[in-house]
Amino acid sequence: MRAGRTALRRSQRRQLLTLLALAGLSGRPTAQTMTPPLPPSRSTAPDTPDPRDTEDPYLWLEEVQGERALAWVRERNAESEAQLRADPGFDALRAQLREVLDSRGQIPYVSRLGPWLYNLWRDAANPRGLWRRTSLEEYRRAEPAWETVLDLDALGRSEGKSWVWAGATPFGPEYRRCLLSLSIGGADASVVREFDLVDKRFIEPAAGGTGGFHLPEAKSRVDWIDADTVYVGTNFGPGSLTDSGYPRIVKRWRRGQPLSAAVTVFEAEKTDISAWVSVDATPGFERTTFGRQIDFYRSKTWLLGPPAGSATPTAGAPTLKAVDKPDDATLAFWRERVLIELRSDWTVADGVHRAGSLLVADAEAYLAGERRLTALFSPTSTRSLAGWTTTRRTVIVNVMDNVASKLEEWAWREGGAPARGGKVSRGAWVKRDVQAPYPGTLSVGALHDPLLDRGGADGKGDPLEEHYLLNAADFLEPDSLQLGRTGSDERERLKARPRFFDAEGMRAEQRFATSRDGTRVPYFVVWPRGAKADGDNPTLLYGYGGFEVSMQPSYSGTCGRAWTTRGGVYVLANIRGGGEFGPAWHQAALKSNRQKSYDDFIAVAEDLVAQRITRPARLGIQGGSNGGLLVGAVVVQRPELFGAVVCQVPLLDMRRYHRLLAGASWMAEYGNPDDPAEWAFIRAYSPYHNVPPAEGGAAAKRLPPMLIDTSTRDDRVHPGHARKFAARLVALGHRPLYWENLEGGHGGAADNAQRSLMMALEYTFLWQTLAHAQPAA
């Protein structure tokens, strides 16, 4: 948790995942955020039972490790595997997928710690991964020489644990010590252990102040204060978690001190999602910020003091100064400046700044109450903010224009022309358009290490202070990783993914459908070689539509091998609820307007049929997590429109979602089912509550074939959602397939062997169902 990490919005987390996750510093997208506690043997229950729960005959399936529930899971798994693994092409397909996942030609994405570039590498010989490092000069080589820092497979064997990487929090600028997060079986919950990066060994806890920091399995969050002191948020016992199951309390913990003796320094409200802390140790700009995450989109921030900006622990409770900002805005300090990203319009003395804007101001003046803000980005009807990153002197802004990426650099120039007509006294922010691959998807991350800023005003100190890594990809063009420098369009191509499938003759295009209320909804179509709009193509439509997460083009070797090269059309929908057109696009489908997201997805499906790309019997849909809720909702609303459904790690029981694991933290997205007025609109689309009988009476509907998959170790979205939905489907006469991985967490798999099995089951199901559909009449 270094400078500004807690202020990252979801779109930034998504693009930084590409550059950091495989490097081994950030784990899964939520590994560095406070996530819910590990599922107990029974589901999390409310303090006062709701009488409506007695109407649910499948509550026993929420017992994650219950014997009866697991027996049911094993029986369903056996049924599904017997059908799908019997397919003549199953083993070959799984081998092809595994070959892609384990390919030694994958890009080894890196993250910088001082002179080293770190990477987490997984392949067939190292399924759980090698955490390793090399220099930039070595990384430039086709075959770099890597130094192994930690072998997770060897560690798991020696300790008898199914360890999965969950991230690292290093202490700089020396970067000798770090706090490693290790998950059992891929769950979000993790064990935190101190590690020596020089000796390459764990520092075990010991009495007398010399041992290492160690936290038991929990949803913990840690950050360094100094070499012997950390801030920690974890499960300290009763009352220490919020209603959402996240840490409510942040404590200061000294080396050698029992965790029970750690001193409380900050507390959030029980009804908040979480408490958080971030330490920015940039020399000359040291700041420690604390915050309350009120809900998924609103937060409050405080600075540690006195003195203002001190990051040094003091005796007793610290003095905190509230930082004024709109509750739904994110704020990050960047050296002498502050960056603010808006989710709603903000009126200040110099005018109105629109939702979706990125603003910059002098930090000292801002904290003193001055609101002299410069807009580095303002949205339009087609342009939205995808993210941003900072070098020492430059803000690199990632812009989406009709779901295609463009980059802009903004830098302060003494005596420069004013940006957007703003008043300046000694200089201005100046924009430079970056020439980068277009169209497609760009992800950018600065290589600058702020902890190395020790060169003073002459700018010397960090040799990579203006360098960045740029990843470029598209549906048919493999990712390339390039080393760039601000102020120049010349970049060094460092790495590129192999071409995992022959894209010759394939093409990708963007189309638009019209939703029920007249809104134009974009979607991408990837055509296989030789395909024509004859209304008979096996087609897979994917969507998400939630939490302001954008669906952008990306290169998938697995989808290419398993789908498009076999003659399948692939479609990616950009429906409301996502972030493709900024906060307004997301907010249009919140709470009572959720149906608009489903209307958009249905409109895309209808357009695929109307444009003769496919027909309902050959149209499959797929979505995971919130996307699982999406496909679950639309299939019970419009079953005649689809030929197959893959529903992955889904939310489906919207009556109880807020009572299961992290569900309470999502009420800003969906609403509160305990509020009768809000339950009325949630009930209208909740898939679990709208399953029709397969036959008998006017309400009967025959649902298309479905494959529902999840993970026992998913401690983010409770596996009870998928289990209960499948059970209800069967009870009402439908015949879904169900498969549950016993490891894997919310990603569904803990390693590539599990992942290739899961994907082979999904693609085999889709191809069996759609490619072999009855000919059109």
PDB file of N, CA and C in Angstrom, residues 638-714:
ATOM      1  N   ARG A 638     -36.002 -14.628 -20.817  1.00  0.00           N
ATOM      2  CA  ARG A 638     -36.146 -14.869 -22.260  1.00  0.00           C
ATOM      3  C   ARG A 638     -35.516 -16.213 -22.651  1.00  0.00           C
ATOM      4  N   PRO A 639     -35.993 -17.308 -22.117  1.00  0.00           N
ATOM      5  CA  PRO A 639     -35.349 -18.602 -22.401  1.00  0.00           C
ATOM      6  C   PRO A 639     -35.372 -18.986 -23.866  1.00  0.00           C
ATOM      7  N   GLU A 640     -36.384 -18.513 -24.609  1.00  0.00           N
ATOM      8  CA  GLU A 640     -36.490 -18.880 -26.016  1.00  0.00           C
ATOM      9  C   GLU A 640     -35.426 -18.236 -26.887  1.00  0.00           C
ATOM     10  N   LEU A 641     -34.686 -17.267 -26.324  1.00  0.00           N
ATOM     11  CA  LEU A 641     -33.703 -16.517 -27.099  1.00  0.00           C
ATOM     12  C   LEU A 641     -32.328 -17.183 -27.108  1.00  0.00           C
ATOM     13  N   PHE A 642     -32.131 -18.175 -26.236  1.00  0.00           N
ATOM     14  CA  PHE A 642     -30.792 -18.731 -26.063  1.00  0.00           C
ATOM     15  C   PHE A 642     -30.799 -20.246 -26.207  1.00  0.00           C
ATOM     16  N   GLY A 643     -29.644 -20.762 -26.681  1.00  0.00           N
ATOM     17  CA  GLY A 643     -29.508 -22.194 -26.866  1.00  0.00           C
ATOM     18  C   GLY A 643     -28.667 -22.870 -25.815  1.00  0.00           C
ATOM     19  N   ALA A 644     -27.869 -22.102 -25.048  1.00  0.00           N
ATOM     20  CA  ALA A 644     -27.019 -22.678 -24.003  1.00  0.00           C
ATOM     21  C   ALA A 644     -26.566 -21.553 -23.084  1.00  0.00           C
ATOM     22  N   VAL A 645     -26.285 -21.908 -21.823  1.00  0.00           N
ATOM     23  CA  VAL A 645     -25.879 -20.929 -20.814  1.00  0.00           C
ATOM     24  C   VAL A 645     -24.733 -21.508 -19.991  1.00  0.00           C
ATOM     25  N   VAL A 646     -23.653 -20.743 -19.850  1.00  0.00           N
ATOM     26  CA  VAL A 646     -22.587 -21.060 -18.902  1.00  0.00           C
ATOM     27  C   VAL A 646     -22.602 -19.974 -17.839  1.00  0.00           C
ATOM     28  N   CYS A 647     -22.902 -20.378 -16.603  1.00  0.00           N
ATOM     29  CA  CYS A 647     -23.092 -19.459 -15.481  1.00  0.00           C
ATOM     30  C   CYS A 647     -21.988 -19.735 -14.456  1.00  0.00           C
ATOM     31  N   GLN A 648     -21.028 -18.806 -14.336  1.00  0.00           N
ATOM     32  CA  GLN A 648     -19.806 -19.055 -13.561  1.00  0.00           C
ATOM     33  C   GLN A 648     -19.794 -18.269 -12.246  1.00  0.00           C
ATOM     34  N   VAL A 649     -19.373 -18.930 -11.174  1.00  0.00           N
ATOM     35  CA  VAL A 649     -19.246 -18.348  -9.824  1.00  0.00           C
ATOM     36  C   VAL A 649     -20.273 -17.230  -9.595  1.00  0.00           C
ATOM     37  N   PRO A 650     -21.548 -17.540  -9.708  1.00  0.00           N
ATOM     38  CA  PRO A 650     -22.563 -16.480  -9.829  1.00  0.00           C
ATOM     39  C   PRO A 650     -23.185 -16.044  -8.515  1.00  0.00           C
ATOM     40  N   LEU A 651     -23.751 -14.836  -8.522  1.00  0.00           N
ATOM     41  CA  LEU A 651     -24.785 -14.420  -7.574  1.00  0.00           C
ATOM     42  C   LEU A 651     -26.123 -14.808  -8.205  1.00  0.00           C
ATOM     43  N   LEU A 652     -27.007 -15.425  -7.428  1.00  0.00           N
ATOM     44  CA  LEU A 652     -28.290 -15.836  -7.983  1.00  0.00           C
ATOM     45  C   LEU A 652     -29.435 -15.686  -6.998  1.00  0.00           C
ATOM     46  N   ASP A 653     -29.171 -15.887  -5.707  1.00  0.00           N
ATOM     47  CA  ASP A 653     -30.199 -15.708  -4.678  1.00  0.00           C
ATOM     48  C   ASP A 653     -30.093 -14.278  -4.158  1.00  0.00           C
ATOM     49  N   MET A 654     -30.856 -13.374  -4.760  1.00  0.00           N
ATOM     50  CA  MET A 654     -30.748 -11.968  -4.402  1.00  0.00           C
ATOM     51  C   MET A 654     -31.563 -11.620  -3.161  1.00  0.00           C
ATOM     52  N   ARG A 655     -32.239 -12.585  -2.588  1.00  0.00           N
ATOM     53  CA  ARG A 655     -32.893 -12.377  -1.297  1.00  0.00           C
ATOM     54  C   ARG A 655     -31.879 -12.446  -0.157  1.00  0.00           C
ATOM     55  N   ARG A 656     -30.884 -13.316  -0.308  1.00  0.00           N
ATOM     56  CA  ARG A 656     -29.925 -13.551   0.773  1.00  0.00           C
ATOM     57  C   ARG A 656     -28.496 -13.140   0.432  1.00  0.00           C
ATOM     58  N   TYR A 657     -28.286 -12.526  -0.731  1.00  0.00           N
ATOM     59  CA  TYR A 657     -26.907 -12.230  -1.134  1.00  0.00           C
ATOM     60  C   TYR A 657     -26.177 -11.376  -0.106  1.00  0.00           C
ATOM     61  N   HIS A 658     -26.915 -10.446   0.536  1.00  0.00           N
ATOM     62  CA  HIS A 658     -26.278  -9.522   1.481  1.00  0.00           C
ATOM     63  C   HIS A 658     -25.978 -10.189   2.819  1.00  0.00           C
ATOM     64  N   ARG A 659     -26.411 -11.427   3.012  1.00  0.00           N
ATOM     65  CA  ARG A 659     -26.157 -12.156   4.245  1.00  0.00           C
ATOM     66  C   ARG A 659     -25.056 -13.200   4.062  1.00  0.00           C
ATOM     67  N   LEU A 660     -24.533 -13.309   2.869  1.00  0.00           N
ATOM     68  CA  LEU A 660     -23.544 -14.320   2.553  1.00  0.00           C
ATOM     69  C   LEU A 660     -22.216 -13.665   2.204  1.00  0.00           C
ATOM     70  N   LEU A 661     -21.211 -13.869   3.061  1.00  0.00           N
ATOM     71  CA  LEU A 661     -19.860 -13.392   2.810  1.00  0.00           C
ATOM     72  C   LEU A 661     -19.835 -11.888   2.523  1.00  0.00           C
ATOM     73  N   ALA A 662     -19.274 -11.470   1.410  1.00  0.00           N
ATOM     74  CA  ALA A 662     -19.086 -10.037   1.141  1.00  0.00           C
ATOM     75  C   ALA A 662     -20.321  -9.361   0.596  1.00  0.00           C
ATOM     76  N   GLY A 663     -21.449 -10.064   0.543  1.00  0.00           N
ATOM     77  CA  GLY A 663     -22.620  -9.527  -0.130  1.00  0.00           C
ATOM     78  C   GLY A 663     -23.093  -8.186   0.369  1.00  0.00           C
ATOM     79  N   ALA A 664     -22.978  -7.931   1.671  1.00  0.00           N
ATOM     80  CA  ALA A 664     -23.452  -6.647   2.201  1.00  0.00           C
ATOM     81  C   ALA A 664     -22.716  -5.472   1.572  1.00  0.00           C
ATOM     82  N   SER A 665     -21.496  -5.704   1.102  1.00  0.00           N
ATOM     83  CA  SER A 665     -20.717  -4.607   0.509  1.00  0.00           C
ATOM     84  C   SER A 665     -21.218  -4.237  -0.881  1.00  0.00           C
ATOM     85  N   TRP A 666     -22.117  -5.011  -1.443  1.00  0.00           N
ATOM     86  CA  TRP A 666     -22.599  -4.745  -2.799  1.00  0.00           C
ATOM     87  C   TRP A 666     -23.980  -4.105  -2.809  1.00  0.00           C
ATOM     88  N   MET A 667     -24.493  -3.708  -1.662  1.00  0.00           N
ATOM     89  CA  MET A 667     -25.849  -3.157  -1.641  1.00  0.00           C
ATOM     90  C   MET A 667     -25.940  -1.824  -2.359  1.00  0.00           C
ATOM     91  N   ALA A 668     -24.819  -1.093  -2.484  1.00  0.00           N
ATOM     92  CA  ALA A 668     -24.847   0.143  -3.264  1.00  0.00           C
ATOM     93  C   ALA A 668     -25.070  -0.141  -4.744  1.00  0.00           C
ATOM     94  N   GLU A 669     -24.781  -1.356  -5.162  1.00  0.00           N
ATOM     95  CA  GLU A 669     -24.977  -1.759  -6.558  1.00  0.00           C
ATOM     96  C   GLU A 669     -26.383  -2.300  -6.793  1.00  0.00           C
ATOM     97  N   TYR A 670     -26.838  -3.186  -5.898  1.00  0.00           N
ATOM     98  CA  TYR A 670     -28.100  -3.898  -6.133  1.00  0.00           C
ATOM     99  C   TYR A 670     -29.278  -3.391  -5.303  1.00  0.00           C
ATOM    100  N   GLY A 671     -29.008  -2.877  -4.108  1.00  0.00           N
ATOM    101  CA  GLY A 671     -30.084  -2.506  -3.204  1.00  0.00           C
ATOM    102  C   GLY A 671     -30.121  -3.426  -1.991  1.00  0.00           C
ATOM    103  N   ASN A 672     -31.008  -3.105  -1.046  1.00  0.00           N
ATOM    104  CA  ASN A 672     -31.122  -3.829   0.217  1.00  0.00           C
ATOM    105  C   ASN A 672     -32.385  -4.696   0.205  1.00  0.00           C
ATOM    106  N   PRO A 673     -32.240  -6.012   0.166  1.00  0.00           N
ATOM    107  CA  PRO A 673     -33.432  -6.875   0.130  1.00  0.00           C
ATOM    108  C   PRO A 673     -34.284  -6.798   1.389  1.00  0.00           C
ATOM    109  N   ASP A 674     -33.738  -6.271   2.485  1.00  0.00           N
ATOM    110  CA  ASP A 674     -34.526  -6.141   3.720  1.00  0.00           C
ATOM    111  C   ASP A 674     -35.448  -4.926   3.687  1.00  0.00           C
ATOM    112  N   ASP A 675     -35.250  -4.049   2.728  1.00  0.00           N
ATOM    113  CA  ASP A 675     -36.132  -2.909   2.526  1.00  0.00           C
ATOM    114  C   ASP A 675     -37.236  -3.350   1.564  1.00  0.00           C
ATOM    115  N   PRO A 676     -38.501  -3.377   2.010  1.00  0.00           N
ATOM    116  CA  PRO A 676     -39.576  -3.887   1.143  1.00  0.00           C
ATOM    117  C   PRO A 676     -39.640  -3.208  -0.215  1.00  0.00           C
ATOM    118  N   ALA A 677     -39.424  -1.903  -0.248  1.00  0.00           N
ATOM    119  CA  ALA A 677     -39.492  -1.192  -1.522  1.00  0.00           C
ATOM    120  C   ALA A 677     -38.369  -1.652  -2.464  1.00  0.00           C
ATOM    121  N   GLU A 678     -37.166  -1.867  -1.913  1.00  0.00           N
ATOM    122  CA  GLU A 678     -36.059  -2.299  -2.749  1.00  0.00           C
ATOM    123  C   GLU A 678     -36.164  -3.787  -3.093  1.00  0.00           C
ATOM    124  N   TRP A 679     -36.677  -4.591  -2.156  1.00  0.00           N
ATOM    125  CA  TRP A 679     -36.863  -6.001  -2.471  1.00  0.00           C
ATOM    126  C   TRP A 679     -37.854  -6.175  -3.619  1.00  0.00           C
ATOM    127  N   ALA A 680     -38.791  -5.265  -3.776  1.00  0.00           N
ATOM    128  CA  ALA A 680     -39.775  -5.383  -4.850  1.00  0.00           C
ATOM    129  C   ALA A 680     -39.084  -5.369  -6.210  1.00  0.00           C
ATOM    130  N   PHE A 681     -38.106  -4.473  -6.430  1.00  0.00           N
ATOM    131  CA  PHE A 681     -37.454  -4.461  -7.743  1.00  0.00           C
ATOM    132  C   PHE A 681     -36.367  -5.532  -7.833  1.00  0.00           C
ATOM    133  N   ILE A 682     -35.756  -5.900  -6.710  1.00  0.00           N
ATOM    134  CA  ILE A 682     -34.773  -6.982  -6.757  1.00  0.00           C
ATOM    135  C   ILE A 682     -35.469  -8.314  -7.056  1.00  0.00           C
ATOM    136  N   ARG A 683     -36.609  -8.529  -6.392  1.00  0.00           N
ATOM    137  CA  ARG A 683     -37.368  -9.768  -6.573  1.00  0.00           C
ATOM    138  C   ARG A 683     -37.770  -9.982  -8.025  1.00  0.00           C
ATOM    139  N   ALA A 684     -37.973  -8.894  -8.744  1.00  0.00           N
ATOM    140  CA  ALA A 684     -38.435  -9.004 -10.127  1.00  0.00           C
ATOM    141  C   ALA A 684     -37.405  -9.671 -11.032  1.00  0.00           C
ATOM    142  N   TYR A 685     -36.100  -9.588 -10.692  1.00  0.00           N
ATOM    143  CA  TYR A 685     -35.086 -10.188 -11.567  1.00  0.00           C
ATOM    144  C   TYR A 685     -34.271 -11.283 -10.885  1.00  0.00           C
ATOM    145  N   SER A 686     -34.409 -11.473  -9.576  1.00  0.00           N
ATOM    146  CA  SER A 686     -33.609 -12.478  -8.870  1.00  0.00           C
ATOM    147  C   SER A 686     -33.776 -13.843  -9.527  1.00  0.00           C
ATOM    148  N   PRO A 687     -32.734 -14.410 -10.125  1.00  0.00           N
ATOM    149  CA  PRO A 687     -32.906 -15.677 -10.852  1.00  0.00           C
ATOM    150  C   PRO A 687     -33.448 -16.798  -9.970  1.00  0.00           C
ATOM    151  N   TYR A 688     -32.979 -16.883  -8.746  1.00  0.00           N
ATOM    152  CA  TYR A 688     -33.395 -17.974  -7.861  1.00  0.00           C
ATOM    153  C   TYR A 688     -34.886 -17.934  -7.582  1.00  0.00           C
ATOM    154  N   HIS A 689     -35.462 -16.751  -7.608  1.00  0.00           N
ATOM    155  CA  HIS A 689     -36.877 -16.595  -7.280  1.00  0.00           C
ATOM    156  C   HIS A 689     -37.775 -16.535  -8.509  1.00  0.00           C
ATOM    157  N   ASN A 690     -37.184 -16.687  -9.680  1.00  0.00           N
ATOM    158  CA  ASN A 690     -37.976 -16.595 -10.904  1.00  0.00           C
ATOM    159  C   ASN A 690     -37.814 -17.804 -11.820  1.00  0.00           C
ATOM    160  N   VAL A 691     -37.347 -18.914 -11.264  1.00  0.00           N
ATOM    161  CA  VAL A 691     -37.227 -20.126 -12.071  1.00  0.00           C
ATOM    162  C   VAL A 691     -38.628 -20.642 -12.399  1.00  0.00           C
ATOM    163  N   PRO A 692     -38.966 -20.765 -13.663  1.00  0.00           N
ATOM    164  CA  PRO A 692     -40.303 -21.272 -14.021  1.00  0.00           C
ATOM    165  C   PRO A 692     -40.321 -22.807 -14.006  1.00  0.00           C
ATOM    166  N   PRO A 693     -41.461 -23.408 -13.806  1.00  0.00           N
ATOM    167  CA  PRO A 693     -41.553 -24.859 -13.967  1.00  0.00           C
ATOM    168  C   PRO A 693     -41.323 -25.232 -15.428  1.00  0.00           C
ATOM    169  N   ALA A 694     -40.768 -26.409 -15.650  1.00  0.00           N
ATOM    170  CA  ALA A 694     -40.483 -26.830 -17.020  1.00  0.00           C
ATOM    171  C   ALA A 694     -41.749 -27.189 -17.781  1.00  0.00           C
ATOM    172  N   GLU A 695     -42.780 -27.585 -17.070  1.00  0.00           N
ATOM    173  CA  GLU A 695     -44.011 -27.963 -17.754  1.00  0.00           C
ATOM    174  C   GLU A 695     -45.178 -27.841 -16.800  1.00  0.00           C
ATOM    175  N   GLY A 696     -46.385 -27.745 -17.384  1.00  0.00           N
ATOM    176  CA  GLY A 696     -47.601 -27.682 -16.585  1.00  0.00           C
ATOM    177  C   GLY A 696     -48.032 -26.260 -16.305  1.00  0.00           C
ATOM    178  N   GLY A 697     -49.080 -25.789 -16.971  1.00  0.00           N
ATOM    179  CA  GLY A 697     -49.629 -24.477 -16.683  1.00  0.00           C
ATOM    180  C   GLY A 697     -49.059 -23.387 -17.567  1.00  0.00           C
ATOM    181  N   ALA A 698     -49.709 -22.223 -17.493  1.00  0.00           N
ATOM    182  CA  ALA A 698     -49.333 -21.084 -18.342  1.00  0.00           C
ATOM    183  C   ALA A 698     -47.957 -20.539 -17.999  1.00  0.00           C
ATOM    184  N   ALA A 699     -47.481 -20.724 -16.743  1.00  0.00           N
ATOM    185  CA  ALA A 699     -46.193 -20.178 -16.327  1.00  0.00           C
ATOM    186  C   ALA A 699     -45.021 -21.049 -16.759  1.00  0.00           C
ATOM    187  N   ALA A 700     -45.281 -22.218 -17.313  1.00  0.00           N
ATOM    188  CA  ALA A 700     -44.214 -23.153 -17.651  1.00  0.00           C
ATOM    189  C   ALA A 700     -43.357 -22.619 -18.799  1.00  0.00           C
ATOM    190  N   LYS A 701     -42.045 -22.801 -18.650  1.00  0.00           N
ATOM    191  CA  LYS A 701     -41.084 -22.448 -19.692  1.00  0.00           C
ATOM    192  C   LYS A 701     -39.985 -23.497 -19.696  1.00  0.00           C
ATOM    193  N   ARG A 702     -39.607 -23.922 -20.852  1.00  0.00           N
ATOM    194  CA  ARG A 702     -38.500 -24.848 -20.963  1.00  0.00           C
ATOM    195  C   ARG A 702     -37.205 -24.044 -21.117  1.00  0.00           C
ATOM    196  N   LEU A 703     -36.321 -24.115 -20.118  1.00  0.00           N
ATOM    197  CA  LEU A 703     -35.061 -23.374 -20.158  1.00  0.00           C
ATOM    198  C   LEU A 703     -34.052 -24.114 -21.017  1.00  0.00           C
ATOM    199  N   PRO A 704     -33.142 -23.389 -21.666  1.00  0.00           N
ATOM    200  CA  PRO A 704     -32.109 -24.046 -22.477  1.00  0.00           C
ATOM    201  C   PRO A 704     -31.128 -24.800 -21.596  1.00  0.00           C
ATOM    202  N   PRO A 705     -30.309 -25.674 -22.175  1.00  0.00           N
ATOM    203  CA  PRO A 705     -29.284 -26.370 -21.393  1.00  0.00           C
ATOM    204  C   PRO A 705     -28.370 -25.376 -20.680  1.00  0.00           C
ATOM    205  N   MET A 706     -28.007 -25.716 -19.434  1.00  0.00           N
ATOM    206  CA  MET A 706     -27.185 -24.827 -18.622  1.00  0.00           C
ATOM    207  C   MET A 706     -26.052 -25.606 -17.964  1.00  0.00           C
ATOM    208  N   LEU A 707     -24.881 -24.970 -17.876  1.00  0.00           N
ATOM    209  CA  LEU A 707     -23.770 -25.455 -17.062  1.00  0.00           C
ATOM    210  C   LEU A 707     -23.481 -24.381 -16.019  1.00  0.00           C
ATOM    211  N   ILE A 708     -23.609 -24.753 -14.754  1.00  0.00           N
ATOM    212  CA  ILE A 708     -23.361 -23.834 -13.642  1.00  0.00           C
ATOM    213  C   ILE A 708     -22.105 -24.316 -12.944  1.00  0.00           C
ATOM    214  N   ASP A 709     -21.097 -23.455 -12.814  1.00  0.00           N
ATOM    215  CA  ASP A 709     -19.888 -23.883 -12.103  1.00  0.00           C
ATOM    216  C   ASP A 709     -19.470 -22.854 -11.067  1.00  0.00           C
ATOM    217  N   THR A 710     -18.817 -23.335 -10.031  1.00  0.00           N
ATOM    218  CA  THR A 710     -18.377 -22.488  -8.928  1.00  0.00           C
ATOM    219  C   THR A 710     -17.217 -23.173  -8.215  1.00  0.00           C
ATOM    220  N   SER A 711     -16.841 -22.649  -7.060  1.00  0.00           N
ATOM    221  CA  SER A 711     -15.719 -23.178  -6.290  1.00  0.00           C
ATOM    222  C   SER A 711     -16.088 -23.259  -4.824  1.00  0.00           C
ATOM    223  N   THR A 712     -15.762 -24.377  -4.199  1.00  0.00           N
ATOM    224  CA  THR A 712     -16.013 -24.536  -2.766  1.00  0.00           C
ATOM    225  C   THR A 712     -15.257 -23.488  -1.965  1.00  0.00           C
ATOM    226  N   ARG A 713     -14.073 -23.130  -2.422  1.00  0.00           N
ATOM    227  CA  ARG A 713     -13.224 -22.192  -1.689  1.00  0.00           C
ATOM    228  C   ARG A 713     -13.490 -20.729  -2.057  1.00  0.00           C
ATOM    229  N   ASP A 714     -14.536 -20.465  -2.799  1.00  0.00           N
ATOM    230  CA  ASP A 714     -14.877 -19.079  -3.134  1.00  0.00           C
ATOM    231  C   ASP A 714     -15.410 -18.403  -1.883  1.00  0.00           C
TER     232      ASP A 714
END
